[in-house]
CSV table of N, CA and C in Angstrom, one decimal:
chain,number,residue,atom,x,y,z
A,1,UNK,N,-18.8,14.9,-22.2
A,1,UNK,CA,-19.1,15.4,-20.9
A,1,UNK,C,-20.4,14.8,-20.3
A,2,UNK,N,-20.6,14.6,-18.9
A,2,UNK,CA,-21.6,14.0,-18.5
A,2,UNK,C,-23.1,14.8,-18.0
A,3,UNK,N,-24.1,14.3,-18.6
A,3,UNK,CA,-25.4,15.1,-18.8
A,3,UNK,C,-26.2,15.1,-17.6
A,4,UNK,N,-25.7,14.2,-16.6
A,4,UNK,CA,-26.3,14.6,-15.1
A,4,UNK,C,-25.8,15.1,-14.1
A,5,UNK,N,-26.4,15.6,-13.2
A,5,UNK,CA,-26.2,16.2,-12.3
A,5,UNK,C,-25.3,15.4,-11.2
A,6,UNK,N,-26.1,14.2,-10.9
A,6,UNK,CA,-25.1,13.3,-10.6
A,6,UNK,C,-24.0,12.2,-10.6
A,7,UNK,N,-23.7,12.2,-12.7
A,7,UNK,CA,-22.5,11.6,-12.9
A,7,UNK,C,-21.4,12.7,-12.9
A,8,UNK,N,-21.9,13.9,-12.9
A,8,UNK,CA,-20.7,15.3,-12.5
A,8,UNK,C,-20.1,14.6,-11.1
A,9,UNK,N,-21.1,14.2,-10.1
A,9,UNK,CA,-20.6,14.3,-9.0
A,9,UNK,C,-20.1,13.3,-8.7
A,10,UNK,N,-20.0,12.0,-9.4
A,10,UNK,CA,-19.5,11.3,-9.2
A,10,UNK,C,-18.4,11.3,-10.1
A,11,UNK,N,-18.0,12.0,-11.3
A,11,UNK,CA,-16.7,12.3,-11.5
A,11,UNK,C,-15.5,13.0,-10.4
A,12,UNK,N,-16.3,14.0,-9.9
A,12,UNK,CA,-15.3,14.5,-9.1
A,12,UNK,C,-14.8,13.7,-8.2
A,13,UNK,N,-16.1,12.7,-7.5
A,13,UNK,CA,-15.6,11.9,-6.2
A,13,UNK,C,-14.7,11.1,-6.5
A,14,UNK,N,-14.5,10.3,-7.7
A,14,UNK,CA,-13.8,9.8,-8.3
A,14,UNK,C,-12.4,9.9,-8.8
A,15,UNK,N,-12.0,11.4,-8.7
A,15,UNK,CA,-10.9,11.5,-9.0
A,15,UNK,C,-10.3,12.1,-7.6
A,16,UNK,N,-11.4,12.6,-6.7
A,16,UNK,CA,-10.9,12.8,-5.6
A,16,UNK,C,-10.0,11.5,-4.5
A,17,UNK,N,-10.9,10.7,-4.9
A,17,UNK,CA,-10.6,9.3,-4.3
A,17,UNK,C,-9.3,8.4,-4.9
A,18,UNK,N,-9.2,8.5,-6.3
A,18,UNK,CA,-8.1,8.3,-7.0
A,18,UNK,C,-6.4,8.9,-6.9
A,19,UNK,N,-6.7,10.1,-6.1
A,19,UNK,CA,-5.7,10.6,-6.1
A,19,UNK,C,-5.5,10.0,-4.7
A,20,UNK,N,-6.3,10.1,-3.6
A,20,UNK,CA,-6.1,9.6,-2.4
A,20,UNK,C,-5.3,8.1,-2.4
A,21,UNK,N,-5.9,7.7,-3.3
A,21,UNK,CA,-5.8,6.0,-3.0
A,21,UNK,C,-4.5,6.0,-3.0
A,22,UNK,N,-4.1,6.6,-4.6
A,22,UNK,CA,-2.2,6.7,-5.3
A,22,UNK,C,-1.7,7.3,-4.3
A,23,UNK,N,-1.5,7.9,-3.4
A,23,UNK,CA,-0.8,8.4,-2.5
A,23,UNK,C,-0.5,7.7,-1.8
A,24,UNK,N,-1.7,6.4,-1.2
A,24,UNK,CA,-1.4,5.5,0.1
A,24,UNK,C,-0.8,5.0,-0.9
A,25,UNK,N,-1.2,4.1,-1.9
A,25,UNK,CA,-0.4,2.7,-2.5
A,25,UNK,C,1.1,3.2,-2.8
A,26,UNK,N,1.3,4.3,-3.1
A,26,UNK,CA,3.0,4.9,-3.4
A,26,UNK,C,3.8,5.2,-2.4
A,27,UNK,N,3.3,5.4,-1.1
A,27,UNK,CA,3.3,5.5,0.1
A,27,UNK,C,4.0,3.9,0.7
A,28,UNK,N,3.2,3.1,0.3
A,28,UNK,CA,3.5,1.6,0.1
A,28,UNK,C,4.6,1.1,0.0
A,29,UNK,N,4.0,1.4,-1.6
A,29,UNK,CA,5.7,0.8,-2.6
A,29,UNK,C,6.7,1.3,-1.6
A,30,UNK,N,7.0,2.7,-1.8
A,30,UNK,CA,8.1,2.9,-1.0
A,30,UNK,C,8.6,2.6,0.2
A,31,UNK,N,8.0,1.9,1.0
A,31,UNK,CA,7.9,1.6,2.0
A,31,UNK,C,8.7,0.1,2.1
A,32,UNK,N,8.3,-0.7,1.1
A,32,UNK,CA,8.5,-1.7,1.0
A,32,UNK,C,9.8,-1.9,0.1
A,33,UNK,N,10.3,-0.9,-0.9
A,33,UNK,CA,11.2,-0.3,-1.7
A,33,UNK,C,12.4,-0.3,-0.5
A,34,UNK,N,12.1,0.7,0.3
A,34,UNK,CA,13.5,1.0,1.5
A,34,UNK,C,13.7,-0.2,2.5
A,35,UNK,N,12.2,-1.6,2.4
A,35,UNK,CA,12.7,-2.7,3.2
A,35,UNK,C,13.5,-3.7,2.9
A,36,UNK,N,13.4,-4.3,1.5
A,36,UNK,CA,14.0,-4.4,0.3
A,36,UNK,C,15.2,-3.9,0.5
A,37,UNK,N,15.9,-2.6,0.5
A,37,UNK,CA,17.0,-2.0,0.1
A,37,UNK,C,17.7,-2.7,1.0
A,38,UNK,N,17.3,-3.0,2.9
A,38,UNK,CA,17.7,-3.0,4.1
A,38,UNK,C,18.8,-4.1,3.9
A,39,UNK,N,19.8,-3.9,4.1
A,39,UNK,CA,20.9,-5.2,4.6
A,39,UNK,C,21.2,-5.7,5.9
A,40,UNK,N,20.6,-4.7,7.1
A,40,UNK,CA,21.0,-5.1,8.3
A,40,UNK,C,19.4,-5.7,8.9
A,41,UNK,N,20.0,-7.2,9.6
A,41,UNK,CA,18.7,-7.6,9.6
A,41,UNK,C,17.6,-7.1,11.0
A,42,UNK,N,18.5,-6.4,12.1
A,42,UNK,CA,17.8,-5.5,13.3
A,42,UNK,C,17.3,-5.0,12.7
A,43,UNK,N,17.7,-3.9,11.7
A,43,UNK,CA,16.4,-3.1,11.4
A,43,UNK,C,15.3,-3.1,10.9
A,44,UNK,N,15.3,-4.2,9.9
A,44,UNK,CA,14.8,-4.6,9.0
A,44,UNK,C,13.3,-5.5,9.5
A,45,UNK,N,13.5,-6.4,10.8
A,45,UNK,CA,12.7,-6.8,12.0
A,45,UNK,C,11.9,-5.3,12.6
A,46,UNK,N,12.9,-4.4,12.8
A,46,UNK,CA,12.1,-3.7,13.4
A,46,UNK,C,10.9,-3.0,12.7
A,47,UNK,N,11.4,-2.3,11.0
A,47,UNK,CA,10.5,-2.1,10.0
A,47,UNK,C,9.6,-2.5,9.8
A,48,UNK,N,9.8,-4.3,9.7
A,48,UNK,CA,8.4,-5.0,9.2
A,48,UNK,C,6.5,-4.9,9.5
A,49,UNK,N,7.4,-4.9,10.7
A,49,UNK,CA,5.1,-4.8,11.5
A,49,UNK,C,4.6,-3.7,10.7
A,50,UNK,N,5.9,-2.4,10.7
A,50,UNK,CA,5.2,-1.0,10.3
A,50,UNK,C,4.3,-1.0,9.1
A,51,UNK,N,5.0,-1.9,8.3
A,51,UNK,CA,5.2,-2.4,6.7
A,51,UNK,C,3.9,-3.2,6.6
A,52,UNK,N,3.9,-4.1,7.4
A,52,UNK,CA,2.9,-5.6,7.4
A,52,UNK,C,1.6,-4.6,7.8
A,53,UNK,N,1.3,-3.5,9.1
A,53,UNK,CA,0.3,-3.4,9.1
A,53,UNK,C,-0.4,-2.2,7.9
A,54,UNK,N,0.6,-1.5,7.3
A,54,UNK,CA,0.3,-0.9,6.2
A,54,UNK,C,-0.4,-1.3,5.1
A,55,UNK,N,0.2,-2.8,4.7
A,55,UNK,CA,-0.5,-3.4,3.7
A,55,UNK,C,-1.4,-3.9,3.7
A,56,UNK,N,-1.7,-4.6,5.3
A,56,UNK,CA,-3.2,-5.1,5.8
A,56,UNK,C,-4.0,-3.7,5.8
A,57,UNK,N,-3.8,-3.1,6.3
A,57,UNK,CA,-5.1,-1.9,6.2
A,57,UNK,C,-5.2,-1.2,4.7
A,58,UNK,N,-4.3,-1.3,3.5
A,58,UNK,CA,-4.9,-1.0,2.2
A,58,UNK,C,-5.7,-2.2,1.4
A,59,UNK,N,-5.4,-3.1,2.1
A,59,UNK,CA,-6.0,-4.4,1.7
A,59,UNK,C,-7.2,-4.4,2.0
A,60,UNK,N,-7.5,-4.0,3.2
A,60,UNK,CA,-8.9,-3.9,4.1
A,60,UNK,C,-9.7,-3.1,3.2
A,61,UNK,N,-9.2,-2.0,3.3
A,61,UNK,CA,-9.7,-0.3,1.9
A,61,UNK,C,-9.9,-0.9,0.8
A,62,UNK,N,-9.8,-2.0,0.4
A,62,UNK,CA,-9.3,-2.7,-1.1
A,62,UNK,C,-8.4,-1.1,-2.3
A,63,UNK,N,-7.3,-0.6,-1.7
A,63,UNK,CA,-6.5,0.0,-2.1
A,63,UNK,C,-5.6,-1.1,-3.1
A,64,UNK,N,-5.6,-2.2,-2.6
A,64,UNK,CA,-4.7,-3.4,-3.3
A,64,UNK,C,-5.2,-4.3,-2.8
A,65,UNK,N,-5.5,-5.1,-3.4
A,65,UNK,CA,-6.1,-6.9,-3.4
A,65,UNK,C,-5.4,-7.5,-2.3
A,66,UNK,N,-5.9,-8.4,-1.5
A,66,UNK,CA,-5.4,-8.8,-0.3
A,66,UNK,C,-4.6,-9.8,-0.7
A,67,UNK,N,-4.3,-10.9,-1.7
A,67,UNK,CA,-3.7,-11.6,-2.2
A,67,UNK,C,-2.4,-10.9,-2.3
A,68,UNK,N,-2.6,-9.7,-3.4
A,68,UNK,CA,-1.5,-9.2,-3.3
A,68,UNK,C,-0.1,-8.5,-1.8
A,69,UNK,N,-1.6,-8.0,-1.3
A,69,UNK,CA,-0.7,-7.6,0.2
A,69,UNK,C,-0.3,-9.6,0.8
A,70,UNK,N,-0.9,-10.3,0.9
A,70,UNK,CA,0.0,-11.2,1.2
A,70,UNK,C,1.1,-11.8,0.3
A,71,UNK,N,1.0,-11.6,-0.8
A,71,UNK,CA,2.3,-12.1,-1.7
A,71,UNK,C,3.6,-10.7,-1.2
A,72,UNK,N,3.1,-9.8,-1.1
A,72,UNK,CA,4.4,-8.8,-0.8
A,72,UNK,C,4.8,-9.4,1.0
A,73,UNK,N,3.9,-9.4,1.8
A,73,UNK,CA,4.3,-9.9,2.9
A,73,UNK,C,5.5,-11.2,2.9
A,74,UNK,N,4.9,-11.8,2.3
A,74,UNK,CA,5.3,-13.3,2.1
A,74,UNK,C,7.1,-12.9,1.6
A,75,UNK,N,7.1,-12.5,0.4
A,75,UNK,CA,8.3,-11.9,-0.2
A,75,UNK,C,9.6,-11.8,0.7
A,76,UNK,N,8.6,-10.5,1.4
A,76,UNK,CA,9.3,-9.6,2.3
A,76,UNK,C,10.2,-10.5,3.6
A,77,UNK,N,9.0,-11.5,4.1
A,77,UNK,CA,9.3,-12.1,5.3
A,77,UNK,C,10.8,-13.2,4.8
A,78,UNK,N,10.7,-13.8,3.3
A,78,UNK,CA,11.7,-14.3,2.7
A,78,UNK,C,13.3,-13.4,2.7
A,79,UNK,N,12.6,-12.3,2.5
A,79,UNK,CA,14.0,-11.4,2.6
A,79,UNK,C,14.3,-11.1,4.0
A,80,UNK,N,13.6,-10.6,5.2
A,80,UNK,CA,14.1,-11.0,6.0
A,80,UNK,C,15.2,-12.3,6.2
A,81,UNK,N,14.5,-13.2,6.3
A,81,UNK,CA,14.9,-14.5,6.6
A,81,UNK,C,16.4,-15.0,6.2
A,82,UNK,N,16.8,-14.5,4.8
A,82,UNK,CA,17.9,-14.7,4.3
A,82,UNK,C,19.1,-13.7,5.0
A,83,UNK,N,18.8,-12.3,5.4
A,83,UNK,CA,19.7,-11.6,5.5
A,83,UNK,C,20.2,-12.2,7.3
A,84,UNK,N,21.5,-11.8,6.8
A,84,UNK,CA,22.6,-12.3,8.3
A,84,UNK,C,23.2,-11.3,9.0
């Protein structure tokens, strides 16, 4: 257990923030999960920005590494591309 006053408080902040974070980044996945699923390529256009600006602003948060939000972009923009 922690013996100061203020590593207590930074426990709490810590898990308060942890839990926040996992909600956006799962928020994410899924997000990018049901773009992924998408076969029709209208929608799938229309989806993306929503998707693209999502991962830039957890990237921004450092919620997820910005490399990473561009490797999913990247991905993603491939699957678009392919679908007819």
């Amino acid at each position: 257990m922690a013996n100061h006053k203020s590593s207590v408080k930074r426990i709490r902040q810590t898990k308060t923030r942890t839990l926040h974070n996992k909600y956006y980044a799962k928020t994410m996945r899924n997000a990018v999960r049901k773009l992924r699923a998408m076969t029709n390529k209208e929608e799938a256009v229309e989806l993306y920005p929503k998707v693209q600006k999502m991962l830039d602003k957890l990237a921004k948060q450092n919620i997820i590494h910005k490399n990473k939000a561009a490797n999913i972009k990247s991905s993603l923009t491939k699957h678009i591309q392919k679908l007819g």
